[in-house]
CSV table of C-alpha atoms and ligand atoms in Angstrom, one decimal:
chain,number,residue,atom,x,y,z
A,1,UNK,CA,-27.5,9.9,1.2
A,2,UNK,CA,-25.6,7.4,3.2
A,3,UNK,CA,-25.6,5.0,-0.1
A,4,UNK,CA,-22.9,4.0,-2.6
A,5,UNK,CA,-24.5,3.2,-5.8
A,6,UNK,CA,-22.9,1.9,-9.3
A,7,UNK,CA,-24.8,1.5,-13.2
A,8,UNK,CA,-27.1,-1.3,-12.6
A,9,UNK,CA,-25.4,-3.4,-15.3
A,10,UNK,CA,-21.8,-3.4,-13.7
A,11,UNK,CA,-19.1,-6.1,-13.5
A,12,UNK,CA,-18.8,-4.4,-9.8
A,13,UNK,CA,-22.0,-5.6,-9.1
A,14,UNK,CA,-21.5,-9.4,-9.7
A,15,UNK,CA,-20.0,-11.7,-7.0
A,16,UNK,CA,-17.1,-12.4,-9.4
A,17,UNK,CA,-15.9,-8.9,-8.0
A,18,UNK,CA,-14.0,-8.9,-5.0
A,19,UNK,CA,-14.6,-6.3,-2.2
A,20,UNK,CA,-12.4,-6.2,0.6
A,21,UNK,CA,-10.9,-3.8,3.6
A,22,UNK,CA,-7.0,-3.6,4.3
A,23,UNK,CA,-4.5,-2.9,6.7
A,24,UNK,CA,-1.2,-3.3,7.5
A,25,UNK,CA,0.8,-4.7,10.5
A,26,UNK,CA,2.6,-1.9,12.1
A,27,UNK,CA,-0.4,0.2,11.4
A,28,UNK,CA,-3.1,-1.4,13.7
A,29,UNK,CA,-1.2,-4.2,15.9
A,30,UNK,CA,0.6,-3.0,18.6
A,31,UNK,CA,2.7,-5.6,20.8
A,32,UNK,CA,5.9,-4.2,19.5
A,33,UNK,CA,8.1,-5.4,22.8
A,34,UNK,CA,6.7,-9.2,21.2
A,35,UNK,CA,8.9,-8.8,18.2
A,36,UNK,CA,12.5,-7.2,16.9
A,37,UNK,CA,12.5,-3.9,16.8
A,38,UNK,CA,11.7,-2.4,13.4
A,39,UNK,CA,12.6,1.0,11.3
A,40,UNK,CA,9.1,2.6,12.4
A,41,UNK,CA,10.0,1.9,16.2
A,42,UNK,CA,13.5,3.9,15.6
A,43,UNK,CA,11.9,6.5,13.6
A,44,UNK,CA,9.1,7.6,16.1
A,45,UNK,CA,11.8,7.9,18.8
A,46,UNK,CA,13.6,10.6,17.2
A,47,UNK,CA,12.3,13.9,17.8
A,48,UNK,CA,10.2,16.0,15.1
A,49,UNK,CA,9.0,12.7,13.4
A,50,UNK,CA,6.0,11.8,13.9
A,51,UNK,CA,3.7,15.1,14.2
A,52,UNK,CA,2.0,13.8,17.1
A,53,UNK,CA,5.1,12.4,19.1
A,54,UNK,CA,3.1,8.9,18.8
A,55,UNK,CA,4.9,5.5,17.9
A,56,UNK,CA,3.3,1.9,17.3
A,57,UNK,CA,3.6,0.3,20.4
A,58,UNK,CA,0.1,-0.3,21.1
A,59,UNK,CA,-1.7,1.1,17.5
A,60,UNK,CA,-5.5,-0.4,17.6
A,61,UNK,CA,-4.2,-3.2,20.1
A,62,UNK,CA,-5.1,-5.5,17.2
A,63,UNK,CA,-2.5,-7.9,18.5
A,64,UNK,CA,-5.0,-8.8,21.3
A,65,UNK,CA,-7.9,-7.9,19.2
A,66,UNK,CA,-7.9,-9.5,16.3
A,67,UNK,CA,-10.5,-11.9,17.1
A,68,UNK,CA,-13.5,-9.6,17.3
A,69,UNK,CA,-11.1,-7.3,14.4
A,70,UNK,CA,-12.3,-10.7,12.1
A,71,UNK,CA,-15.7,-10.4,13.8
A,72,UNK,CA,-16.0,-6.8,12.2
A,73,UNK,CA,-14.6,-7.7,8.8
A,74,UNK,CA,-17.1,-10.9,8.7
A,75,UNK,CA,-20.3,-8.3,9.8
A,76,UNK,CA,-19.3,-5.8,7.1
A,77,UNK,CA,-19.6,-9.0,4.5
A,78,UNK,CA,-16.5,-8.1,2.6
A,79,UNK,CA,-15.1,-10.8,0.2
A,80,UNK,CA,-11.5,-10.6,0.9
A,81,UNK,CA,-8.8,-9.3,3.8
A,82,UNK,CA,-5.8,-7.5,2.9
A,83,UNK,CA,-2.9,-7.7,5.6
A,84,UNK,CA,0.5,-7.5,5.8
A,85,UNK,CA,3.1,-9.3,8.3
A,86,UNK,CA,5.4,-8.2,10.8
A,87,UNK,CA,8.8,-9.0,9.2
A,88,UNK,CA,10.5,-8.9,12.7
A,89,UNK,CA,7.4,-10.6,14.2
A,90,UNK,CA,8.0,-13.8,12.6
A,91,UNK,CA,11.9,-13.7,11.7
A,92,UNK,CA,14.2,-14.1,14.6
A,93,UNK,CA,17.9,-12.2,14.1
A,94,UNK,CA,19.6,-15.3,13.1
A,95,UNK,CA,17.3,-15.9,10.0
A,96,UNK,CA,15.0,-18.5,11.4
A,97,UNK,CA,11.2,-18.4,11.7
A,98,UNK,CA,9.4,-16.9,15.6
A,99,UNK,CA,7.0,-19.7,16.3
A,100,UNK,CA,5.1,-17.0,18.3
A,101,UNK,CA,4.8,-14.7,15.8
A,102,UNK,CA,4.2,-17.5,13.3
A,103,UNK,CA,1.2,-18.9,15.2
A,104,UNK,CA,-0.3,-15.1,15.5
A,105,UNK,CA,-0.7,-15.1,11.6
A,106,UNK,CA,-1.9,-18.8,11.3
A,107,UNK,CA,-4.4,-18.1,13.8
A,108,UNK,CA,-5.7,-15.1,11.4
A,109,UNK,CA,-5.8,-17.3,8.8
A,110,UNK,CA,-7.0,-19.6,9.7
A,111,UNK,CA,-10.2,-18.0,11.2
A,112,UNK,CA,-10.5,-15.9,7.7
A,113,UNK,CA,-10.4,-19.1,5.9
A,114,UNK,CA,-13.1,-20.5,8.5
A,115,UNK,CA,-14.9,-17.7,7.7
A,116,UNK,CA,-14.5,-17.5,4.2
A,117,UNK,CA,-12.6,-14.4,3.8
A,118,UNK,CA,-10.2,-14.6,1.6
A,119,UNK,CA,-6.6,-13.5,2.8
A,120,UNK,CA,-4.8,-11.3,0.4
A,121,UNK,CA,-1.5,-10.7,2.0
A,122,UNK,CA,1.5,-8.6,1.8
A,123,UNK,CA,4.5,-9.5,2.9
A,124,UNK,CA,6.2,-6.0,3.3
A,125,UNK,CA,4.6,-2.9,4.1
A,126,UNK,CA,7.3,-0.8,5.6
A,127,UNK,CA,8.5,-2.2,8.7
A,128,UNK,CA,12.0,-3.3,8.0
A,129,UNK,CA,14.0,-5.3,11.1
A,130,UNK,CA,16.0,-2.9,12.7
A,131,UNK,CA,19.0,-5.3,12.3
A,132,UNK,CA,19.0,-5.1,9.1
A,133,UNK,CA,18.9,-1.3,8.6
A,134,UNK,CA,21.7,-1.3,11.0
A,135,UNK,CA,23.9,-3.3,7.8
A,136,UNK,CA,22.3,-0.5,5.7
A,137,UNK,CA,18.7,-1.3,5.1
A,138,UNK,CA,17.5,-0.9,1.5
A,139,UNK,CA,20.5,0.4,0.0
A,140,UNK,CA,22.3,-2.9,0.7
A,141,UNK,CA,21.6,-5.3,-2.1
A,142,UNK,CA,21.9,-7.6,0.8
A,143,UNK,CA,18.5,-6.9,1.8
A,144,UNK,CA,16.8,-8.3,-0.8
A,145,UNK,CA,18.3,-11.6,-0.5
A,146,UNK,CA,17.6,-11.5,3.0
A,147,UNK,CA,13.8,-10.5,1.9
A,148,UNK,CA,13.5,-13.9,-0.2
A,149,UNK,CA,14.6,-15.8,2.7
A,150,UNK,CA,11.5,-14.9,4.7
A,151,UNK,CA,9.2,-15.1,2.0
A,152,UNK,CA,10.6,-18.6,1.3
A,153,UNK,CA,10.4,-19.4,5.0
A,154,UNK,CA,6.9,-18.0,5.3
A,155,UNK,CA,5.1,-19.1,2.4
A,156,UNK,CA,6.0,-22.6,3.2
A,157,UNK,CA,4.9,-21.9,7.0
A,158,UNK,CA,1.9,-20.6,5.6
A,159,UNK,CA,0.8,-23.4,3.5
A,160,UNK,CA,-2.3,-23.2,1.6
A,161,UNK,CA,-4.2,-20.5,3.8
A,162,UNK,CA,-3.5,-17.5,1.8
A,163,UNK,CA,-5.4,-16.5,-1.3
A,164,UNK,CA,-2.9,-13.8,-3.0
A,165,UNK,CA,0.6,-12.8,-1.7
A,166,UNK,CA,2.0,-9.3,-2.5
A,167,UNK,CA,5.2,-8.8,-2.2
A,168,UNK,CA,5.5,-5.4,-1.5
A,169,UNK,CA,3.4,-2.5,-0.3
A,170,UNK,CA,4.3,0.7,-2.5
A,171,UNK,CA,8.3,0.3,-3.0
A,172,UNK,CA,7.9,4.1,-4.1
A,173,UNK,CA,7.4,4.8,-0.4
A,174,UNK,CA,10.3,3.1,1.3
A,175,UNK,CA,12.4,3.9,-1.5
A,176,UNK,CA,11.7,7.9,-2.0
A,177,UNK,CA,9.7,9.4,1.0
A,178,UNK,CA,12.8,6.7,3.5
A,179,UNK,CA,16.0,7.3,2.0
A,180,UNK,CA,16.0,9.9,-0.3
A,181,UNK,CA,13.4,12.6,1.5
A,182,UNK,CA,13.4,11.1,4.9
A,183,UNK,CA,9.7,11.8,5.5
A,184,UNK,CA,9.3,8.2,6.8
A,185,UNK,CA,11.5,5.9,8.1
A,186,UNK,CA,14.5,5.4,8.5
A,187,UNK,CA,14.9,9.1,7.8
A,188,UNK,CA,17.7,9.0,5.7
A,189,UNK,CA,17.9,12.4,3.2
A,190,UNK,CA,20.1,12.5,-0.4
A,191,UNK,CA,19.2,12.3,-3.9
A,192,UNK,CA,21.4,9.8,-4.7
A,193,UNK,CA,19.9,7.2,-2.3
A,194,UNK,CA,16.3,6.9,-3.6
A,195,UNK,CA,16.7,5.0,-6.9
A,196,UNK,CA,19.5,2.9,-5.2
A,197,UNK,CA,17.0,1.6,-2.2
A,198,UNK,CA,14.3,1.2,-5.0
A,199,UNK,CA,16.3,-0.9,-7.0
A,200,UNK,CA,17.2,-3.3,-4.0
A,201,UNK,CA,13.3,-3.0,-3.1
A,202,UNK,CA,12.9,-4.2,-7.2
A,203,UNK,CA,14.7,-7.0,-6.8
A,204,UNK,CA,13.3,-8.2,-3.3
A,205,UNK,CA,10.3,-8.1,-5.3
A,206,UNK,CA,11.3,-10.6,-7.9
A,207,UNK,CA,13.8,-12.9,-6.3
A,208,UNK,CA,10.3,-13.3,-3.6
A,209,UNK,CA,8.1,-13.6,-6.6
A,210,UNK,CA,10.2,-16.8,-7.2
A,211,UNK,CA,10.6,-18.5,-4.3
A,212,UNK,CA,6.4,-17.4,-4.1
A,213,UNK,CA,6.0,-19.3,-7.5
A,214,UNK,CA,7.4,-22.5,-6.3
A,215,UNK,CA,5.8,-22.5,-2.9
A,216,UNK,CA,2.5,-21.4,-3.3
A,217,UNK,CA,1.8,-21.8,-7.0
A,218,UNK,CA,-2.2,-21.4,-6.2
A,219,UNK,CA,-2.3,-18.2,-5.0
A,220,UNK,CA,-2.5,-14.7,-7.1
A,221,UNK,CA,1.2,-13.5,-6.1
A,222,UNK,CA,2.7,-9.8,-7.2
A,223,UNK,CA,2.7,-6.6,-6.1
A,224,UNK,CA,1.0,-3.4,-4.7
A,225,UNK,CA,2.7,-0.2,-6.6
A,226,UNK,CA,1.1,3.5,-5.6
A,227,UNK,CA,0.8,5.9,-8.5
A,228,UNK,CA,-0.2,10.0,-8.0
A,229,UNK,CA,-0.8,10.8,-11.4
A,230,UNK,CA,1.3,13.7,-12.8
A,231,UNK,CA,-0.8,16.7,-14.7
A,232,UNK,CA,1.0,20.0,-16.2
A,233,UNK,CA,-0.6,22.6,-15.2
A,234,UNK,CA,-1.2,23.9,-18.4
A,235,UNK,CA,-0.7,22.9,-22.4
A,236,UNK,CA,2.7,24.6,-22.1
A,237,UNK,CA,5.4,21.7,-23.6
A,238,UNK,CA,8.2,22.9,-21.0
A,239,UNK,CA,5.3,22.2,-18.1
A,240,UNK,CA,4.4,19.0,-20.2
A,241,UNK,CA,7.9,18.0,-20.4
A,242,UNK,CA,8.2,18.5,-16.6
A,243,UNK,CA,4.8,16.4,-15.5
A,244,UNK,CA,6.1,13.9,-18.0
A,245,UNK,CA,9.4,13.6,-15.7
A,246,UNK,CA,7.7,13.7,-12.3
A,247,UNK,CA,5.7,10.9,-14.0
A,248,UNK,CA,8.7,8.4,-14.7
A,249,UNK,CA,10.4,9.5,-11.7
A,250,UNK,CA,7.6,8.7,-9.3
A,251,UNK,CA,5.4,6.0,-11.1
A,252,UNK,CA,6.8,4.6,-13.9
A,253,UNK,CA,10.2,3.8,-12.2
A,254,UNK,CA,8.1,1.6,-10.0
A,255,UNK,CA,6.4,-0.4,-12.9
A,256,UNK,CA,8.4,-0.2,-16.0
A,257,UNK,CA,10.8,-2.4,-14.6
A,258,UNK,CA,8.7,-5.3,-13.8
A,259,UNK,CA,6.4,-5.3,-17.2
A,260,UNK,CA,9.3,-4.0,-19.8
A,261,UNK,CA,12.3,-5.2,-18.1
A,262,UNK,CA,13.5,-2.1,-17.9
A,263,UNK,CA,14.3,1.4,-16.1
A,264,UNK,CA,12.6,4.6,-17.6
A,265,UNK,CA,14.8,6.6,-20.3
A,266,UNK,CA,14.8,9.6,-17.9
A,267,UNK,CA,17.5,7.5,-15.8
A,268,UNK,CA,20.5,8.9,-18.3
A,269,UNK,CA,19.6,12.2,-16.8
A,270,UNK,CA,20.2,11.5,-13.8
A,271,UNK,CA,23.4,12.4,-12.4
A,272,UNK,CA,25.7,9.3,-12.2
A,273,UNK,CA,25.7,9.2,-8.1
A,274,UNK,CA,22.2,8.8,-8.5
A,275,UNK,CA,22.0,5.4,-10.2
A,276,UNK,CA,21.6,2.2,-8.9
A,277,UNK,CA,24.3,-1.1,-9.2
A,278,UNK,CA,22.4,-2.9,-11.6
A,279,UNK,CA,23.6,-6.3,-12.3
A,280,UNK,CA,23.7,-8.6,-14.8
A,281,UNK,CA,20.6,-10.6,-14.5
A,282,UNK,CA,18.8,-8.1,-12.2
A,283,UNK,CA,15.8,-6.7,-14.4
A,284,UNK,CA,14.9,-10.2,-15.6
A,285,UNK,CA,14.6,-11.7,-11.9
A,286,UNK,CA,13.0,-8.1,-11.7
A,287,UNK,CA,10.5,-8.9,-14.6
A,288,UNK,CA,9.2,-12.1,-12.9
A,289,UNK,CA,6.1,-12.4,-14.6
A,290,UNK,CA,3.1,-11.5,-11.9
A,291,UNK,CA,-0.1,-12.8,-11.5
A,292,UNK,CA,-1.9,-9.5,-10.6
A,293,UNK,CA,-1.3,-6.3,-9.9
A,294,UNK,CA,-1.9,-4.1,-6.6
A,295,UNK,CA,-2.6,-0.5,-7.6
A,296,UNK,CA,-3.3,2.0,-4.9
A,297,UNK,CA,-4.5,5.5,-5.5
A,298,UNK,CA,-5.7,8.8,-3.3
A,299,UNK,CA,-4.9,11.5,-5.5
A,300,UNK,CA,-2.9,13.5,-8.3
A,301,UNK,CA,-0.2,16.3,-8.4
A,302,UNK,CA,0.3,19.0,-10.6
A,303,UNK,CA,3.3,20.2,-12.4
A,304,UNK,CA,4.8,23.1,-14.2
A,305,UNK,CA,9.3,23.4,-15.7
A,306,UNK,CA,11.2,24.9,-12.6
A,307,UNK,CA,14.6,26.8,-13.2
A,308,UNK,CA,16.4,24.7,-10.6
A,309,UNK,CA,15.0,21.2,-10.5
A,310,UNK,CA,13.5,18.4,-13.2
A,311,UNK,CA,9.9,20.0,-12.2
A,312,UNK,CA,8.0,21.5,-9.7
A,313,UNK,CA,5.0,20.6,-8.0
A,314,UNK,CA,2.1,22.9,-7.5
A,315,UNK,CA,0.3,23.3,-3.5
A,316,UNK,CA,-3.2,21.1,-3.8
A,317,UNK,CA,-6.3,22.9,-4.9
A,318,UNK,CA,-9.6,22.4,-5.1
A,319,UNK,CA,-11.3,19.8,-3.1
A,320,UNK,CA,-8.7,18.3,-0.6
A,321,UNK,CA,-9.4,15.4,2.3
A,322,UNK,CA,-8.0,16.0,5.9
A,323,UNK,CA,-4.5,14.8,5.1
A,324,UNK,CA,-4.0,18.0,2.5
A,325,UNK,CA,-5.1,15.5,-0.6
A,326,UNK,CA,-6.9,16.7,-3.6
A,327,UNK,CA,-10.2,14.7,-4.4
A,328,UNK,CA,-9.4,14.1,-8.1
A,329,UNK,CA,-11.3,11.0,-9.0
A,330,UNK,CA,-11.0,11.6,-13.0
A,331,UNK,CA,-7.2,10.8,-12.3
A,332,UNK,CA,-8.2,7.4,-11.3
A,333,UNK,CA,-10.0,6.2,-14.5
A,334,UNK,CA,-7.3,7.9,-16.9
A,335,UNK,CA,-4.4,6.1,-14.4
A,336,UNK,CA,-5.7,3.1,-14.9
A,337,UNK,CA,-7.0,3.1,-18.2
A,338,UNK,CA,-3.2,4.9,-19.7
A,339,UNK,CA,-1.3,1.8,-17.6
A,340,UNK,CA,-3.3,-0.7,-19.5
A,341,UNK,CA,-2.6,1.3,-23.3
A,342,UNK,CA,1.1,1.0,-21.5
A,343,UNK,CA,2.0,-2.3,-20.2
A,344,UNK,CA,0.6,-6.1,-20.9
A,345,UNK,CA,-0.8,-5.9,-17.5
A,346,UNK,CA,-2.1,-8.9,-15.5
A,347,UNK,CA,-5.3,-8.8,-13.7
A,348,UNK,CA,-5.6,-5.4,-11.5
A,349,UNK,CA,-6.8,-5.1,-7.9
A,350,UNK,CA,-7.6,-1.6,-6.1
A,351,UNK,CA,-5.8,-2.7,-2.9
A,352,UNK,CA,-5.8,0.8,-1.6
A,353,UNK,CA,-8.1,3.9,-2.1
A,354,UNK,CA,-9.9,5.8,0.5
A,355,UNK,CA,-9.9,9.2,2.3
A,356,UNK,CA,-8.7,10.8,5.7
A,357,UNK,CA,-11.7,12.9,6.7
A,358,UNK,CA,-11.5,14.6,10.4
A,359,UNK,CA,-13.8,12.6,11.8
A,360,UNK,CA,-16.2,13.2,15.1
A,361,UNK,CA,-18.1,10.7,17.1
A,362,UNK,CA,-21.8,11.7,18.1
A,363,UNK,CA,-23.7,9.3,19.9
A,364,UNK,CA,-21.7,6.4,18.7
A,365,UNK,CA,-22.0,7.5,15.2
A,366,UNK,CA,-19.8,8.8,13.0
A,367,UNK,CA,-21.6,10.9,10.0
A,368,UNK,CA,-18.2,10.5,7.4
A,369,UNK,CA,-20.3,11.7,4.1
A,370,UNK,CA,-17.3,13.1,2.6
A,371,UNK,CA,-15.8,9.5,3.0
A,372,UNK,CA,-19.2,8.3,1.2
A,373,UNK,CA,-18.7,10.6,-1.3
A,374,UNK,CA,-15.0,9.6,-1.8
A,375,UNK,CA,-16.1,6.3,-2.1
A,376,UNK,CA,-18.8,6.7,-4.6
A,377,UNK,CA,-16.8,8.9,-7.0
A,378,UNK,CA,-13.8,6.6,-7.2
A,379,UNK,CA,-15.8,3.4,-7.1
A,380,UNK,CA,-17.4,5.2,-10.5
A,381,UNK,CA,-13.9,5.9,-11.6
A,382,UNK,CA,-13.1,2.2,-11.5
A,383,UNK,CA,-16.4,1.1,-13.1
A,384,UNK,CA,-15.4,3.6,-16.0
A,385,UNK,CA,-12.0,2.1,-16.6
A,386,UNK,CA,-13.5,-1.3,-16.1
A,387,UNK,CA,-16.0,-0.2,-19.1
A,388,UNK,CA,-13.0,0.7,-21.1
A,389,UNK,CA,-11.4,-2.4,-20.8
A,390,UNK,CA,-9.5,-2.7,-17.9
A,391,UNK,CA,-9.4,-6.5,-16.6
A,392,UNK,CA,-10.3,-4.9,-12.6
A,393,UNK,CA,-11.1,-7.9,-10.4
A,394,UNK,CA,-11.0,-6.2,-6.7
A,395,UNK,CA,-11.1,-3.3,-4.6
A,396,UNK,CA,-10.2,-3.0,-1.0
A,397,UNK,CA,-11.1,0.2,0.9
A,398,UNK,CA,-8.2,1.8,2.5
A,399,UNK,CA,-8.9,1.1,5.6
A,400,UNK,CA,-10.8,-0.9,7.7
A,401,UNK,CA,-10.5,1.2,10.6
A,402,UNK,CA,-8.8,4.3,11.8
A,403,UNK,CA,-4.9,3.9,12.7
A,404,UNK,CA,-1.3,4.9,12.5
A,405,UNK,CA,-1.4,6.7,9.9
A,406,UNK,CA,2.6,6.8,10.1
A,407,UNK,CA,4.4,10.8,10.1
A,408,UNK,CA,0.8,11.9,10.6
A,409,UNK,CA,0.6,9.4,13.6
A,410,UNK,CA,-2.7,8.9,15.0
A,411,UNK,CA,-4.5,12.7,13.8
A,412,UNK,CA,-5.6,11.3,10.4
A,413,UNK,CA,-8.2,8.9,9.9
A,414,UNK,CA,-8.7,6.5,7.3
A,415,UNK,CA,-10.7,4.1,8.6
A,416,UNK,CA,-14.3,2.8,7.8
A,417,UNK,CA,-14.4,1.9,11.3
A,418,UNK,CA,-14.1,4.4,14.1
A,419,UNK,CA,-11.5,3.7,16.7
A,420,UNK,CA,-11.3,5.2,20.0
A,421,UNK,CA,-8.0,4.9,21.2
A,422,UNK,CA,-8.3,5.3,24.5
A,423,UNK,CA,-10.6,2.2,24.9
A,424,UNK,CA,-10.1,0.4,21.8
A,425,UNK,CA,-13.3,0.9,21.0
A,426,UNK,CA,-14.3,0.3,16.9
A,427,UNK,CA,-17.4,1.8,15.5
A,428,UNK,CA,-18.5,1.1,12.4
A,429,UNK,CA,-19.0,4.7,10.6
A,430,UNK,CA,-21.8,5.3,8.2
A,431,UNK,CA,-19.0,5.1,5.0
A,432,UNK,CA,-18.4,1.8,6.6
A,433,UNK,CA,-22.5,1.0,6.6
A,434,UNK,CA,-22.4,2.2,2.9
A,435,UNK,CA,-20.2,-0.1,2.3
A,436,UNK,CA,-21.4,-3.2,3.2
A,437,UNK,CA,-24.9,-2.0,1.6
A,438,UNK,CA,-23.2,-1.7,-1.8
A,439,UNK,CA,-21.7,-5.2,-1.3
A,440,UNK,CA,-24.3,-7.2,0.2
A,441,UNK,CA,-26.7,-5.8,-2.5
A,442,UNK,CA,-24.9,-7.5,-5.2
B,1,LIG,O1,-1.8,4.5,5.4
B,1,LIG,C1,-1.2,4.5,4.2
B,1,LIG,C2,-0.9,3.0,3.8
B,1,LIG,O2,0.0,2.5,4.8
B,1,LIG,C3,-0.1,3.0,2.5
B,1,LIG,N1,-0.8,3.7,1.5
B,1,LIG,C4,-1.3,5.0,1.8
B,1,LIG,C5,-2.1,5.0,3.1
B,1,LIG,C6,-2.6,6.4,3.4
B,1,LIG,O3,-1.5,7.3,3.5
């Protein structure tokens, strides 16, 4: 059935409840020779990157599309808009704001607010100036200060158009899969550079959570975090002990610091090279209180004890999307539900879920019902934590349409909107239809 249904008597099914679709700037816009270079357009030039040798210069040409791009959002009758900015679209080198850039944004804006979309936005979703990698990226504390300068300058440029500000898109990914794995960009490989970048992404966090505050003091402002739940693979308390590690090392490191102040325990086993310069007052700017909470969620990973490392994580079984990604939507109610036993936590929006499903175009229509199903299990998933208390105000499918879906390049797709892009085409796929059913049937 091409239908996404929830319990009659949900909270999802009241206006109060905000749907929306997101994307992210270096994703879907293109026009990269009308800004700085940026640490996704260095990666994708190096060889044995990207998987398909592609790079974002042109994406879904949604630089020059982002007209008839709002069009599409407006027609699928979506609540909200999540986007991120260009960094080195709208910062020149010396700090100040791009007027060009600037006006690209304000434009979007202003035709969301027009519209009555409202504009969740996040202010850093991977694409990192070039210059400023070249002084050491995320590893230089530098960064972070240089990060509350253009969310200071921004936020003030951007007046009273946007509706939430996040400040970062899943710090876990620029911090882990950028400089310790180098699975993304910039590529950088060592153990004992992942908690340092993450700690410098931390504190960008809260010194922009600030400057945020004082700015725009109407808007929701905090943060997106992305958690893969961490199972043992049996009852076994070696294989418990190691899922439990994974856990903090992955997810908790990402949130414990900005609800308790503080770093998880698993830190003192660490070796020393490993741990970040923390100073003096860093986990209370860190522990800026937030006014919501991003959470973004595809899937789980399963653990058992390993001789050699902290843990070990098991191949995907069972059901898996395009991308390699177990369907696991049970993870999803018990993540949310076990971070709200955990933490005092603020309101919670889904800003991300979704699936990459290897989609074909027939006739201008894209059958996606593995997509529909996604959508309707982890759409339960959230009802059910929502029923057990969970303060869940939003969900945004991940994503509005098809794009660069970064190492993967352009071979997985994510999108609720088919894009051909050859001639930029967009058609809306029949998840995307279910979509808007669900939502206009409120
Ligand atoms: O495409 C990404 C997005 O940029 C961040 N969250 C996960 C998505 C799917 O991999």
């Amino acid at each position: 059935m091409n239908k996404i249904s929830l319990p009659l008597n949900s909270k999802m099914l009241t206006k109060e409840f905000t749907y929306g679709v997101a994307t992210a700037s270096f994703q879907i816009e293109g026009a990269s020779e009308k800004r700085l270079p940026c640490i996704w357009d260095t990666f994708c030039a190096k060889e044995n990157t990207v998987v398909d040798g592609s790079n974002g210069d042109i994406a879904c040409d949604h630089y020059n599309h982002w007209k008839e791009d709002i069009e599409l959002i407006d027609s699928l009758g979506v609540d909200a808009y999540r986007l991120s900015i260009s960094w080195p679209r709208v910062i020149t080198e010396s700090g100040e704001l791009n007027s060009t850039g600037v006006n690209f944004y304000l434009d979007i804006l202003n035709e969301l607010k027009k519209r009555n979309i409202k504009a969740f936005v996040t202010l850093y979703h991977w694409d990192l100036p070039q210059h400023l990698e070249d002084n050491g990226g995320w590893l230089n504390r530098e960064t972070a200060y240089k990060f509350q300068q253009y969310a200071d300058l921004i936020s003030q440029a951007f007046g009273d158009r946007v509706h939430s500000y996040a400040t970062l898109n899943e710090p876990f990914c620029s911090a882990y899969l950028g400089y310790e794995v180098g699975v993304h960009a910039p590529g950088l490989v060592g153990r004992e550079n992942g908690k340092k970048a993450a700690h410098h992404l931390l504190l960008a966090h809260g010194l922009a959570m600030s400057v945020l505050t004082k700015n725009s003091p109407d808007s929701l402002n905090g943060i997106v975090l992305n958690f893969t739940p961490a199972y043992a693979i049996d009852d076994k308390p070696e294989n418990i002990t190691a899922a439990s590690f994974a856990d903090d090392y992955f997810n908790q490191w990402y949130i414990k610091p900005i609800f308790d102040g503080k770093y998880p325990e698993i830190m003192q086993q660490l070796p020393q090279s490993c741990h970040p310069d923390i100073h003096r007052e860093d986990m209370a700017i860190i522990s800026h209180p937030v006014d919501f909470l991003g959470v973004n969620f595809y899937t789980r990973a399963v653990y058992q004890a390993s001789d050699v490392d902290y843990f070990d994580e098991l191949p995907a079984t069972g059901k898996l999307t395009d991308i390699g990604w177990e369907v696991f939507p049970k993870a999803f109610s018990e993540l949310l539900i076990s971070l709200n036993e955990r933490y005092n936590l603020p309101p919670v929006y889904i800003t991300e879920n979704g699936a990459a499903i290897d989609d074909k175009i027939v006739n201008n229509e894209v059958i996606d019902q593995d997509r529909i199903d996604y959508y309707q299990q982890h759409l339960l998933a959230v009802n059910d934590a929502i029923e057990s208390g969970v303060d869940i105000q939003g969900y945004f499918a991940w994503s509005l349409m098809d794009n660069f879906e970064w190492a993967e390049g352009y071979l997985k797709r994510f999108g609720i909107v088919y894009v051909d892009y050859e001639s930029q085409l967009r058609t809306i796929k029949n998840s995307g239809h279910a979509y808007k059913t669900l939502i206009s049937n409120r």
